[in-house]
Structure formats: C-alpha cells, structure tokens
C-alpha cells in the first residue's frame, strides 16, 4: 500500500470514531430529557379525578368539576337534605342566562386530549342550531385561563365542552326522533374536536322526558277572567291608558303584561278581537308566577280596576259574573297546588318554573 492509501484509512478511522462518540453523546442527552419529562408528568397524574369520569384513553386529568353556571352559582350546602336542587333565584340569575339543571335537561360532557379552538366550538353551536329542535339546547366550554364555564369565543382555546338539551316544556317533550338526532349531532361534534364521548341510551332519555312532561302537566294551571263592555266598544288608546294605570305594559300589539323582575307574576291581558273591542281577557299563569305576593290577588285587583275604568263587568269563561267570594275559594286550591309544586322541587315563579312553563 502506498502512502495515499494509509492517509485515507486514517481519515476513515477518525470519522468512524467521531460518529461512535457522537452517537453515545446523543443517547445520554436523550436519557436526561426522558428523566426530566417524567418528573413533569408525575404531578398531573397525582391530581384528583373530577366529578365525572372521562374515557380511559384520555390520560390528561381535567380540573375539578365546576357546574356550568352563567349566573351566580347556588351554594352547595343549600340542598344537603337531598331534595330536588333548584337553580339560582331570579334575583341572582341574569335574564337569559343558563344555569345547569339536572331536573330539566340531559347534559353530555366532551373531554379532549388536545385543546380545540373557538372556531370549532362556534361551529358546534351552529350544528346544534341547525337541528331546529322544539326544545332549548345549550353549549358551554371550559375556559381554563378564567377557571369557569362560558360561551365559546372565536379566539379562545378550550379543553372541555358541555352540551345540553331540555327534556320538556309545557309545549313539547323530547321525542325518540329528536333524541336520536341530538345524540348523533353530539357524536359528530365529538369527532370534529377529537373528544371522548359515550352516547347515552335513547330510550332512557325519552323516558326521562315523559316523566318531566307528566310532572309539568300536573301543575300547568292558568286562571282566566274576562272583561265585557257594558256600553260602547273600547279603542286601543283607551285600553292602553287603563292598562298602564293598572301596572300593565304593552309588550306587543294587543297584549299587555305585568313586568316585575323582582317578583315575577305571569299576568297578561289580551284583546279578544281587533280594536275597537268589547272583550278583554286576563290570564294568570300560576306556575310561572311567584307565590309572594299572592298572584291571584293581583289578577282580581287588575281586572276590577280596569272594569271600573272601562265601564265593564268581570265574567268567567261561561259568561257568568264573577262573585266576590270566588277569589277566596280559588285561593284555597292554589295554596295546595303551590305546596305540591314545592314538594316536587319546583318553586312557583323561579327560573326553573319559567323555563319549564315557557310559552
């Protein structure tokens, strides 16, 4: 071998030794990184499990469960006796806000291994809206930065989603078809955000809806009084002026209501025909009205006040004049109804009652 061959062999040997040493260095570096990562992962695995159990494939432990409440949450000790949980009162829950209510709705929780963005959450909300169910649906996401449930924001990032549908109102009950469509949509949403989801049994949901519908019908009582003109017909302006003096406000054409956010009373007055008219109808929606002050007294007081102002008489559904003793007889029946409602966990005039007895 000449001198050139020896030089090339030497260079090759040096390169082989260098590659060997570099590989050893990389192995040691990788081992140190693995040890460091295992130390970081140890702490999350020691956190307590949340109230609801996620799927086994989700190794990330979510924060301790906080009920999704748009208003001020109910104190946890308020119902320690095991009675049906009533939601926040009208005084503490803002109008239009949603408070999770296990009596009224079914709630499906989706938990993700990876965060999803606000655009995906808003698209999920749009998917629910496209269902066009006859019952209210709700969607909230877990905002880990704020530490609360909230509506989705386009620029947010979230780890959990809660989707709910109300089981029944006085007008509708969740049918088998609607329940199947709702669950199928939630499944599609779960796939889109790579979330864990165990579909509930459709038959069980429908049975829950039937039970709530039966409970709702049990207390669905409305009391009606009618004003009949004793002389000329009334104009819209005359009726509106008299209604205002009686504490009623026109909420839409030919419909007046008593508006009091502090003491909700579902008292309304409508025209039996287009103006000019000789008949006005007063309706008291009992379950949607607070029991204090007594709503029946407000109904009779408003009816008699307008009767005096408009020169009318107060009659029942059969056209018979309502006697002065009728109020006392009805009040005795209402007291029993209110007691039964409270025993069933529905406070008259509460947020729960107004959601259940929505028009």
mmCIF file of C-alpha atoms in Angstrom:
data_model
loop_
_atom_site.group_PDB
_atom_site.id
_atom_site.type_symbol
_atom_site.label_atom_id
_atom_site.label_comp_id
_atom_site.label_asym_id
_atom_site.label_seq_id
_atom_site.Cartn_x
_atom_site.Cartn_y
_atom_site.Cartn_z
ATOM 1 C CA UNK A 1 0.000 0.000 0.000
ATOM 2 C CA UNK A 2 1.274 3.428 -0.885
ATOM 3 C CA UNK A 3 1.234 6.496 1.346
ATOM 4 C CA UNK A 4 -2.106 7.777 -0.063
ATOM 5 C CA UNK A 5 -3.904 4.598 0.986
ATOM 6 C CA UNK A 6 -2.617 4.949 4.542
ATOM 7 C CA UNK A 7 -3.813 8.550 4.702
ATOM 8 C CA UNK A 8 -7.315 7.587 3.507
ATOM 9 C CA UNK A 9 -7.524 4.714 6.003
ATOM 10 C CA UNK A 10 -6.539 7.045 8.831
ATOM 11 C CA UNK A 11 -9.172 9.582 7.853
ATOM 12 C CA UNK A 12 -11.850 6.840 7.711
ATOM 13 C CA UNK A 13 -10.865 5.560 11.152
ATOM 14 C CA UNK A 14 -11.091 9.059 12.638
ATOM 15 C CA UNK A 15 -14.550 9.534 11.113
ATOM 16 C CA UNK A 16 -15.801 6.215 12.498
ATOM 17 C CA UNK A 17 -14.574 7.069 15.997
ATOM 18 C CA UNK A 18 -16.184 10.517 15.752
ATOM 19 C CA UNK A 19 -19.554 9.032 14.689
ATOM 20 C CA UNK A 20 -19.397 6.492 17.520
ATOM 21 C CA UNK A 21 -18.712 9.177 20.132
ATOM 22 C CA UNK A 22 -21.475 11.426 18.713
ATOM 23 C CA UNK A 23 -23.988 8.591 18.942
ATOM 24 C CA UNK A 24 -23.098 7.951 22.586
ATOM 25 C CA UNK A 25 -23.494 11.643 23.368
ATOM 26 C CA UNK A 26 -26.960 11.708 21.760
ATOM 27 C CA UNK A 27 -28.048 8.672 23.794
ATOM 28 C CA UNK A 28 -27.049 10.310 27.076
ATOM 29 C CA UNK A 29 -28.779 13.551 26.106
ATOM 30 C CA UNK A 30 -31.996 11.693 25.244
ATOM 31 C CA UNK A 31 -31.908 9.821 28.565
ATOM 32 C CA UNK A 32 -31.644 13.090 30.512
ATOM 33 C CA UNK A 33 -34.626 14.566 28.606
ATOM 34 C CA UNK A 34 -36.753 11.492 29.327
ATOM 35 C CA UNK A 35 -35.993 11.721 33.035
ATOM 36 C CA UNK A 36 -36.897 15.419 33.070
ATOM 37 C CA UNK A 37 -40.181 14.814 31.209
ATOM 38 C CA UNK A 38 -41.185 12.012 33.589
ATOM 39 C CA UNK A 39 -40.750 14.398 36.517
ATOM 40 C CA UNK A 40 -43.045 16.953 34.833
ATOM 41 C CA UNK A 41 -45.730 14.350 34.111
ATOM 42 C CA UNK A 42 -45.779 12.982 37.650
ATOM 43 C CA UNK A 43 -47.626 15.941 39.173
ATOM 44 C CA UNK A 44 -50.725 15.904 36.865
ATOM 45 C CA UNK A 45 -51.201 12.186 37.430
ATOM 46 C CA UNK A 46 -51.474 12.805 41.154
ATOM 47 C CA UNK A 47 -54.345 15.332 40.787
ATOM 48 C CA UNK A 48 -57.793 14.135 41.976
ATOM 49 C CA UNK A 49 -60.266 12.850 39.429
ATOM 50 C CA UNK A 50 -63.102 15.221 38.537
ATOM 51 C CA UNK A 51 -66.706 14.520 39.413
ATOM 52 C CA UNK A 52 -67.422 12.988 36.023
ATOM 53 C CA UNK A 53 -65.231 10.167 34.671
ATOM 54 C CA UNK A 54 -63.531 10.629 31.322
ATOM 55 C CA UNK A 55 -62.772 7.836 28.856
ATOM 56 C CA UNK A 56 -59.698 5.657 29.642
ATOM 57 C CA UNK A 57 -57.918 6.922 26.529
ATOM 58 C CA UNK A 58 -57.798 10.442 27.943
ATOM 59 C CA UNK A 59 -54.769 10.468 30.257
ATOM 60 C CA UNK A 60 -54.981 14.220 30.894
ATOM 61 C CA UNK A 61 -56.820 14.862 34.129
ATOM 62 C CA UNK A 62 -59.317 17.718 33.891
ATOM 63 C CA UNK A 63 -59.709 20.314 36.641
ATOM 64 C CA UNK A 64 -62.131 19.650 39.470
ATOM 65 C CA UNK A 65 -65.698 19.860 38.164
ATOM 66 C CA UNK A 66 -67.383 23.262 38.341
ATOM 67 C CA UNK A 67 -71.034 23.321 37.332
ATOM 68 C CA UNK A 68 -71.677 25.442 34.224
ATOM 69 C CA UNK A 69 -73.483 28.499 35.531
ATOM 70 C CA UNK A 70 -73.954 31.723 33.624
ATOM 71 C CA UNK A 71 -75.340 33.428 36.717
ATOM 72 C CA UNK A 72 -74.239 33.255 40.349
ATOM 73 C CA UNK A 73 -73.987 29.573 41.381
ATOM 74 C CA UNK A 74 -76.145 28.038 44.081
ATOM 75 C CA UNK A 75 -74.374 27.383 47.365
ATOM 76 C CA UNK A 76 -73.579 23.650 47.567
ATOM 77 C CA UNK A 77 -74.966 23.313 51.105
ATOM 78 C CA UNK A 78 -78.358 24.725 50.154
ATOM 79 C CA UNK A 79 -79.768 21.279 49.307
ATOM 80 C CA UNK A 80 -77.799 18.964 51.573
ATOM 81 C CA UNK A 81 -81.013 17.197 52.557
ATOM 82 C CA UNK A 82 -81.203 15.519 49.150
ATOM 83 C CA UNK A 83 -84.301 17.395 47.968
ATOM 84 C CA UNK A 84 -84.519 18.294 44.255
ATOM 85 C CA UNK A 85 -81.993 21.007 43.500
ATOM 86 C CA UNK A 86 -83.472 24.339 42.497
ATOM 87 C CA UNK A 87 -81.328 26.653 40.423
ATOM 88 C CA UNK A 88 -80.281 30.208 41.245
ATOM 89 C CA UNK A 89 -83.153 32.513 42.118
ATOM 90 C CA UNK A 90 -84.352 35.218 39.728
ATOM 91 C CA UNK A 91 -82.528 37.772 41.879
ATOM 92 C CA UNK A 92 -79.138 36.086 41.344
ATOM 93 C CA UNK A 93 -79.523 34.733 37.805
ATOM 94 C CA UNK A 94 -79.436 37.312 34.994
ATOM 95 C CA UNK A 95 -82.218 37.286 32.432
ATOM 96 C CA UNK A 96 -81.326 34.978 29.565
ATOM 97 C CA UNK A 97 -78.504 33.257 31.470
ATOM 98 C CA UNK A 98 -78.306 29.469 31.589
ATOM 99 C CA UNK A 99 -77.907 27.530 34.814
ATOM 100 C CA UNK A 100 -77.341 23.791 34.580
ATOM 101 C CA UNK A 101 -80.421 21.989 35.915
ATOM 102 C CA UNK A 102 -80.370 18.187 36.165
ATOM 103 C CA UNK A 103 -84.176 18.046 36.556
ATOM 104 C CA UNK A 104 -84.867 19.815 33.266
ATOM 105 C CA UNK A 105 -82.177 18.635 30.893
ATOM 106 C CA UNK A 106 -79.681 15.974 29.876
ATOM 107 C CA UNK A 107 -76.045 17.109 29.815
ATOM 108 C CA UNK A 108 -73.332 15.474 27.714
ATOM 109 C CA UNK A 109 -69.704 16.288 28.503
ATOM 110 C CA UNK A 110 -66.952 16.080 25.889
ATOM 111 C CA UNK A 111 -63.320 15.967 27.049
ATOM 112 C CA UNK A 112 -60.389 16.318 24.700
ATOM 113 C CA UNK A 113 -56.793 15.114 24.791
ATOM 114 C CA UNK A 114 -55.797 18.206 22.808
ATOM 115 C CA UNK A 115 -57.233 21.715 23.020
ATOM 116 C CA UNK A 116 -59.731 22.852 20.392
ATOM 117 C CA UNK A 117 -60.171 26.431 19.249
ATOM 118 C CA UNK A 118 -63.111 28.800 19.445
ATOM 119 C CA UNK A 119 -63.920 28.422 15.754
ATOM 120 C CA UNK A 120 -64.580 24.694 16.265
ATOM 121 C CA UNK A 121 -66.739 25.480 19.309
ATOM 122 C CA UNK A 122 -68.787 28.053 17.364
ATOM 123 C CA UNK A 123 -69.284 25.567 14.542
ATOM 124 C CA UNK A 124 -70.535 23.051 17.126
ATOM 125 C CA UNK A 125 -73.033 25.654 18.326
ATOM 126 C CA UNK A 126 -74.135 26.182 14.724
ATOM 127 C CA UNK A 127 -74.638 22.419 14.291
ATOM 128 C CA UNK A 128 -76.989 22.418 17.289
ATOM 129 C CA UNK A 129 -78.903 25.381 15.901
ATOM 130 C CA UNK A 130 -79.335 23.643 12.551
ATOM 131 C CA UNK A 131 -81.132 20.800 14.333
ATOM 132 C CA UNK A 132 -84.017 23.228 14.950
ATOM 133 C CA UNK A 133 -85.281 21.215 17.906
ATOM 134 C CA UNK A 134 -88.517 22.415 19.565
ATOM 135 C CA UNK A 135 -86.670 22.387 22.912
ATOM 136 C CA UNK A 136 -83.822 24.635 24.140
ATOM 137 C CA UNK A 137 -80.226 23.464 23.654
ATOM 138 C CA UNK A 138 -77.134 24.844 25.384
ATOM 139 C CA UNK A 139 -73.380 24.676 24.723
ATOM 140 C CA UNK A 140 -70.619 25.918 27.035
ATOM 141 C CA UNK A 141 -66.856 25.370 27.065
ATOM 142 C CA UNK A 142 -64.288 25.193 29.846
ATOM 143 C CA UNK A 143 -62.077 28.299 29.905
ATOM 144 C CA UNK A 144 -59.008 27.119 31.828
ATOM 145 C CA UNK A 145 -57.498 30.607 31.996
ATOM 146 C CA UNK A 146 -60.595 32.122 33.593
ATOM 147 C CA UNK A 147 -61.337 28.922 35.531
ATOM 148 C CA UNK A 148 -65.016 28.841 34.546
ATOM 149 C CA UNK A 149 -67.553 27.620 32.010
ATOM 150 C CA UNK A 150 -68.558 30.170 29.388
ATOM 151 C CA UNK A 151 -69.886 30.572 25.897
ATOM 152 C CA UNK A 152 -67.308 29.958 23.143
ATOM 153 C CA UNK A 153 -65.190 32.824 21.838
ATOM 154 C CA UNK A 154 -63.673 32.756 18.357
ATOM 155 C CA UNK A 155 -60.171 33.438 19.672
ATOM 156 C CA UNK A 156 -60.284 31.074 22.653
ATOM 157 C CA UNK A 157 -58.797 27.625 23.235
ATOM 158 C CA UNK A 158 -60.654 25.035 25.315
ATOM 159 C CA UNK A 159 -60.271 21.526 26.702
ATOM 160 C CA UNK A 160 -63.869 20.543 27.501
ATOM 161 C CA UNK A 161 -67.350 21.129 26.149
ATOM 162 C CA UNK A 162 -70.752 20.609 27.753
ATOM 163 C CA UNK A 163 -73.844 20.216 25.547
ATOM 164 C CA UNK A 164 -77.380 20.054 26.971
ATOM 165 C CA UNK A 165 -80.935 19.728 25.725
ATOM 166 C CA UNK A 166 -84.036 20.426 27.796
ATOM 167 C CA UNK A 167 -86.217 17.341 28.115
ATOM 168 C CA UNK A 168 -89.630 19.021 28.135
ATOM 169 C CA UNK A 169 -91.629 22.226 28.367
ATOM 170 C CA UNK A 170 -95.359 22.721 28.620
ATOM 171 C CA UNK A 171 -95.489 22.720 24.795
ATOM 172 C CA UNK A 172 -93.074 19.957 23.837
ATOM 173 C CA UNK A 173 -91.404 16.790 25.064
ATOM 174 C CA UNK A 174 -88.215 15.201 23.708
ATOM 175 C CA UNK A 175 -89.325 12.538 21.229
ATOM 176 C CA UNK A 176 -87.358 9.460 20.183
ATOM 177 C CA UNK A 177 -86.573 11.011 16.804
ATOM 178 C CA UNK A 178 -85.355 14.292 18.308
ATOM 179 C CA UNK A 179 -83.299 12.459 20.939
ATOM 180 C CA UNK A 180 -81.616 10.357 18.241
ATOM 181 C CA UNK A 181 -80.869 13.422 16.114
ATOM 182 C CA UNK A 182 -79.460 15.275 19.122
ATOM 183 C CA UNK A 183 -77.144 12.405 20.111
ATOM 184 C CA UNK A 184 -75.996 11.914 16.503
ATOM 185 C CA UNK A 185 -75.105 15.610 16.281
ATOM 186 C CA UNK A 186 -73.148 15.471 19.540
ATOM 187 C CA UNK A 187 -71.264 12.455 18.167
ATOM 188 C CA UNK A 188 -70.332 14.459 15.064
ATOM 189 C CA UNK A 189 -69.139 17.326 17.257
ATOM 190 C CA UNK A 190 -67.064 14.928 19.372
ATOM 191 C CA UNK A 191 -65.349 13.595 16.258
ATOM 192 C CA UNK A 192 -64.656 17.115 14.971
ATOM 193 C CA UNK A 193 -62.832 18.146 18.171
ATOM 194 C CA UNK A 194 -61.311 14.693 18.879
ATOM 195 C CA UNK A 195 -63.226 14.300 22.140
ATOM 196 C CA UNK A 196 -64.254 11.318 24.240
ATOM 197 C CA UNK A 197 -67.993 10.638 24.105
ATOM 198 C CA UNK A 198 -70.132 7.737 25.304
ATOM 199 C CA UNK A 199 -73.617 8.074 23.728
ATOM 200 C CA UNK A 200 -76.477 7.743 26.235
ATOM 201 C CA UNK A 201 -79.357 5.354 25.692
ATOM 202 C CA UNK A 202 -82.105 6.975 23.608
ATOM 203 C CA UNK A 203 -84.902 5.035 25.317
ATOM 204 C CA UNK A 204 -83.724 6.234 28.732
ATOM 205 C CA UNK A 205 -83.700 9.867 27.601
ATOM 206 C CA UNK A 206 -87.201 9.573 26.174
ATOM 207 C CA UNK A 207 -88.422 8.022 29.428
ATOM 208 C CA UNK A 208 -86.914 10.942 31.388
ATOM 209 C CA UNK A 209 -88.679 13.345 29.041
ATOM 210 C CA UNK A 210 -92.020 11.575 29.564
ATOM 211 C CA UNK A 211 -91.606 11.777 33.337
ATOM 212 C CA UNK A 212 -90.799 15.501 33.226
ATOM 213 C CA UNK A 213 -93.682 16.132 30.830
ATOM 214 C CA UNK A 214 -96.054 14.363 33.240
ATOM 215 C CA UNK A 215 -94.751 16.449 36.147
ATOM 216 C CA UNK A 216 -95.119 19.623 34.110
ATOM 217 C CA UNK A 217 -98.726 18.824 33.157
ATOM 218 C CA UNK A 218 -99.606 18.172 36.790
ATOM 219 C CA UNK A 219 -99.056 21.829 37.730
ATOM 220 C CA UNK A 220 -99.968 23.513 34.447
ATOM 221 C CA UNK A 221 -102.787 25.737 35.713
ATOM 222 C CA UNK A 222 -103.980 29.008 34.188
ATOM 223 C CA UNK A 223 -106.791 31.158 35.545
ATOM 224 C CA UNK A 224 -108.759 33.381 33.162
ATOM 225 C CA UNK A 225 -111.095 36.303 33.736
ATOM 226 C CA UNK A 226 -112.891 38.267 31.008
ATOM 227 C CA UNK A 227 -113.968 41.908 30.855
ATOM 228 C CA UNK A 228 -117.203 42.615 28.955
ATOM 229 C CA UNK A 229 -118.089 46.161 27.955
ATOM 230 C CA UNK A 230 -121.424 47.403 29.303
ATOM 231 C CA UNK A 231 -121.688 50.102 26.631
ATOM 232 C CA UNK A 232 -119.516 51.214 23.673
ATOM 233 C CA UNK A 233 -116.505 49.327 22.392
ATOM 234 C CA UNK A 234 -113.044 50.369 23.562
ATOM 235 C CA UNK A 235 -110.321 51.837 21.396
ATOM 236 C CA UNK A 236 -106.708 50.742 21.665
ATOM 237 C CA UNK A 237 -105.754 54.069 23.248
ATOM 238 C CA UNK A 238 -108.422 53.733 25.964
ATOM 239 C CA UNK A 239 -107.367 50.222 26.861
ATOM 240 C CA UNK A 240 -103.663 51.108 26.853
ATOM 241 C CA UNK A 241 -104.207 54.053 29.206
ATOM 242 C CA UNK A 242 -106.255 51.940 31.624
ATOM 243 C CA UNK A 243 -103.724 49.081 31.495
ATOM 244 C CA UNK A 244 -100.857 51.446 32.313
ATOM 245 C CA UNK A 245 -102.674 52.694 35.402
ATOM 246 C CA UNK A 246 -103.207 49.076 36.475
ATOM 247 C CA UNK A 247 -99.463 48.353 36.211
ATOM 248 C CA UNK A 248 -99.533 46.546 32.853
ATOM 249 C CA UNK A 249 -97.214 47.317 29.945
ATOM 250 C CA UNK A 250 -97.855 46.594 26.271
ATOM 251 C CA UNK A 251 -95.236 44.055 25.173
ATOM 252 C CA UNK A 252 -96.686 43.570 21.692
ATOM 253 C CA UNK A 253 -99.690 44.761 19.766
ATOM 254 C CA UNK A 254 -102.880 43.990 21.727
ATOM 255 C CA UNK A 255 -101.020 42.211 24.556
ATOM 256 C CA UNK A 256 -100.173 43.667 27.959
ATOM 257 C CA UNK A 257 -98.205 42.064 30.800
ATOM 258 C CA UNK A 258 -97.241 42.853 34.359
ATOM 259 C CA UNK A 259 -93.459 43.334 34.336
ATOM 260 C CA UNK A 260 -91.669 42.978 37.665
ATOM 261 C CA UNK A 261 -88.254 41.286 37.607
ATOM 262 C CA UNK A 262 -88.055 41.156 41.403
ATOM 263 C CA UNK A 263 -91.424 39.430 41.873
ATOM 264 C CA UNK A 264 -92.317 37.724 38.560
ATOM 265 C CA UNK A 265 -96.048 37.426 38.017
ATOM 266 C CA UNK A 266 -97.155 35.925 34.709
ATOM 267 C CA UNK A 267 -100.235 38.124 34.384
ATOM 268 C CA UNK A 268 -101.269 39.124 30.868
ATOM 269 C CA UNK A 269 -104.187 40.840 29.160
ATOM 270 C CA UNK A 270 -105.140 40.408 25.514
ATOM 271 C CA UNK A 271 -107.872 41.651 23.263
ATOM 272 C CA UNK A 272 -110.429 39.043 22.271
ATOM 273 C CA UNK A 273 -110.778 40.732 18.851
ATOM 274 C CA UNK A 274 -109.243 43.550 16.860
ATOM 275 C CA UNK A 275 -109.843 47.067 18.136
ATOM 276 C CA UNK A 276 -112.329 48.511 18.754
ATOM 277 C CA UNK A 277 -113.377 45.643 21.009
ATOM 278 C CA UNK A 278 -115.827 44.857 23.788
ATOM 279 C CA UNK A 279 -113.916 41.982 25.395
ATOM 280 C CA UNK A 280 -110.558 41.734 27.142
ATOM 281 C CA UNK A 281 -109.075 38.530 28.554
ATOM 282 C CA UNK A 282 -106.953 38.390 31.718
ATOM 283 C CA UNK A 283 -104.766 35.282 32.198
ATOM 284 C CA UNK A 284 -102.740 34.278 35.251
ATOM 285 C CA UNK A 285 -100.092 31.624 34.580
ATOM 286 C CA UNK A 286 -99.911 30.097 38.066
ATOM 287 C CA UNK A 287 -96.678 28.000 37.981
ATOM 288 C CA UNK A 288 -94.744 30.830 36.278
ATOM 289 C CA UNK A 289 -95.800 33.354 38.942
ATOM 290 C CA UNK A 290 -94.114 33.886 42.287
ATOM 291 C CA UNK A 291 -96.271 32.874 45.244
ATOM 292 C CA UNK A 292 -95.475 36.047 47.181
ATOM 293 C CA UNK A 293 -97.137 38.495 46.771
ATOM 294 C CA UNK A 294 -100.246 36.387 46.022
ATOM 295 C CA UNK A 295 -100.710 36.426 42.238
ATOM 296 C CA UNK A 296 -104.444 35.729 42.429
ATOM 297 C CA UNK A 297 -104.990 38.978 44.332
ATOM 298 C CA UNK A 298 -103.133 40.850 41.581
ATOM 299 C CA UNK A 299 -105.306 39.192 38.929
ATOM 300 C CA UNK A 300 -108.590 40.179 40.595
ATOM 301 C CA UNK A 301 -107.344 43.653 41.543
ATOM 302 C CA UNK A 302 -106.234 44.441 37.980
ATOM 303 C CA UNK A 303 -109.444 43.055 36.464
ATOM 304 C CA UNK A 304 -111.728 45.027 38.776
ATOM 305 C CA UNK A 305 -109.660 48.197 38.358
ATOM 306 C CA UNK A 306 -109.937 48.059 34.572
ATOM 307 C CA UNK A 307 -113.623 47.123 34.802
ATOM 308 C CA UNK A 308 -114.278 50.320 36.770
ATOM 309 C CA UNK A 309 -112.245 52.459 34.366
ATOM 310 C CA UNK A 310 -113.691 50.979 31.168
ATOM 311 C CA UNK A 311 -117.295 50.519 32.341
ATOM 312 C CA UNK A 312 -117.216 46.729 32.142
ATOM 313 C CA UNK A 313 -118.126 43.669 34.146
ATOM 314 C CA UNK A 314 -115.910 40.710 35.132
ATOM 315 C CA UNK A 315 -117.154 37.310 33.905
ATOM 316 C CA UNK A 316 -115.791 33.750 33.766
ATOM 317 C CA UNK A 317 -115.284 31.528 30.711
ATOM 318 C CA UNK A 318 -119.011 30.774 30.599
ATOM 319 C CA UNK A 319 -120.052 34.440 30.675
ATOM 320 C CA UNK A 320 -121.261 34.359 34.295
ATOM 321 C CA UNK A 321 -120.475 37.315 36.532
ATOM 322 C CA UNK A 322 -117.621 36.521 38.931
ATOM 323 C CA UNK A 323 -118.874 36.879 42.510
ATOM 324 C CA UNK A 324 -116.797 38.429 45.296
ATOM 325 C CA UNK A 325 -116.413 35.100 47.111
ATOM 326 C CA UNK A 326 -114.850 33.374 44.109
ATOM 327 C CA UNK A 327 -111.368 34.637 44.943
ATOM 328 C CA UNK A 328 -111.326 33.016 48.394
ATOM 329 C CA UNK A 329 -112.433 29.654 47.011
ATOM 330 C CA UNK A 330 -109.733 29.686 44.321
ATOM 331 C CA UNK A 331 -107.014 30.784 46.763
ATOM 332 C CA UNK A 332 -107.554 27.677 48.902
ATOM 333 C CA UNK A 333 -106.965 25.455 45.867
ATOM 334 C CA UNK A 334 -103.893 27.434 44.841
ATOM 335 C CA UNK A 335 -102.275 27.051 48.263
ATOM 336 C CA UNK A 336 -102.448 23.280 47.888
ATOM 337 C CA UNK A 337 -101.054 23.475 44.351
ATOM 338 C CA UNK A 338 -98.114 25.627 45.471
ATOM 339 C CA UNK A 339 -97.323 23.185 48.277
ATOM 340 C CA UNK A 340 -97.306 20.262 45.839
ATOM 341 C CA UNK A 341 -95.050 22.163 43.437
ATOM 342 C CA UNK A 342 -92.529 22.904 46.166
ATOM 343 C CA UNK A 343 -92.545 19.272 47.272
ATOM 344 C CA UNK A 344 -91.687 18.327 43.673
ATOM 345 C CA UNK A 345 -88.755 20.758 43.658
ATOM 346 C CA UNK A 346 -90.386 23.491 41.546
ATOM 347 C CA UNK A 347 -90.711 26.872 43.231
ATOM 348 C CA UNK A 348 -93.502 28.910 41.558
ATOM 349 C CA UNK A 349 -92.108 31.836 39.597
ATOM 350 C CA UNK A 350 -88.500 30.585 39.825
ATOM 351 C CA UNK A 351 -86.068 30.299 36.922
ATOM 352 C CA UNK A 352 -86.758 26.560 36.810
ATOM 353 C CA UNK A 353 -90.531 27.101 36.676
ATOM 354 C CA UNK A 354 -90.309 29.764 33.983
ATOM 355 C CA UNK A 355 -88.062 27.524 31.857
ATOM 356 C CA UNK A 356 -90.449 24.603 32.261
ATOM 357 C CA UNK A 357 -93.588 26.655 31.615
ATOM 358 C CA UNK A 358 -92.284 28.683 28.713
ATOM 359 C CA UNK A 359 -94.908 29.770 26.208
#
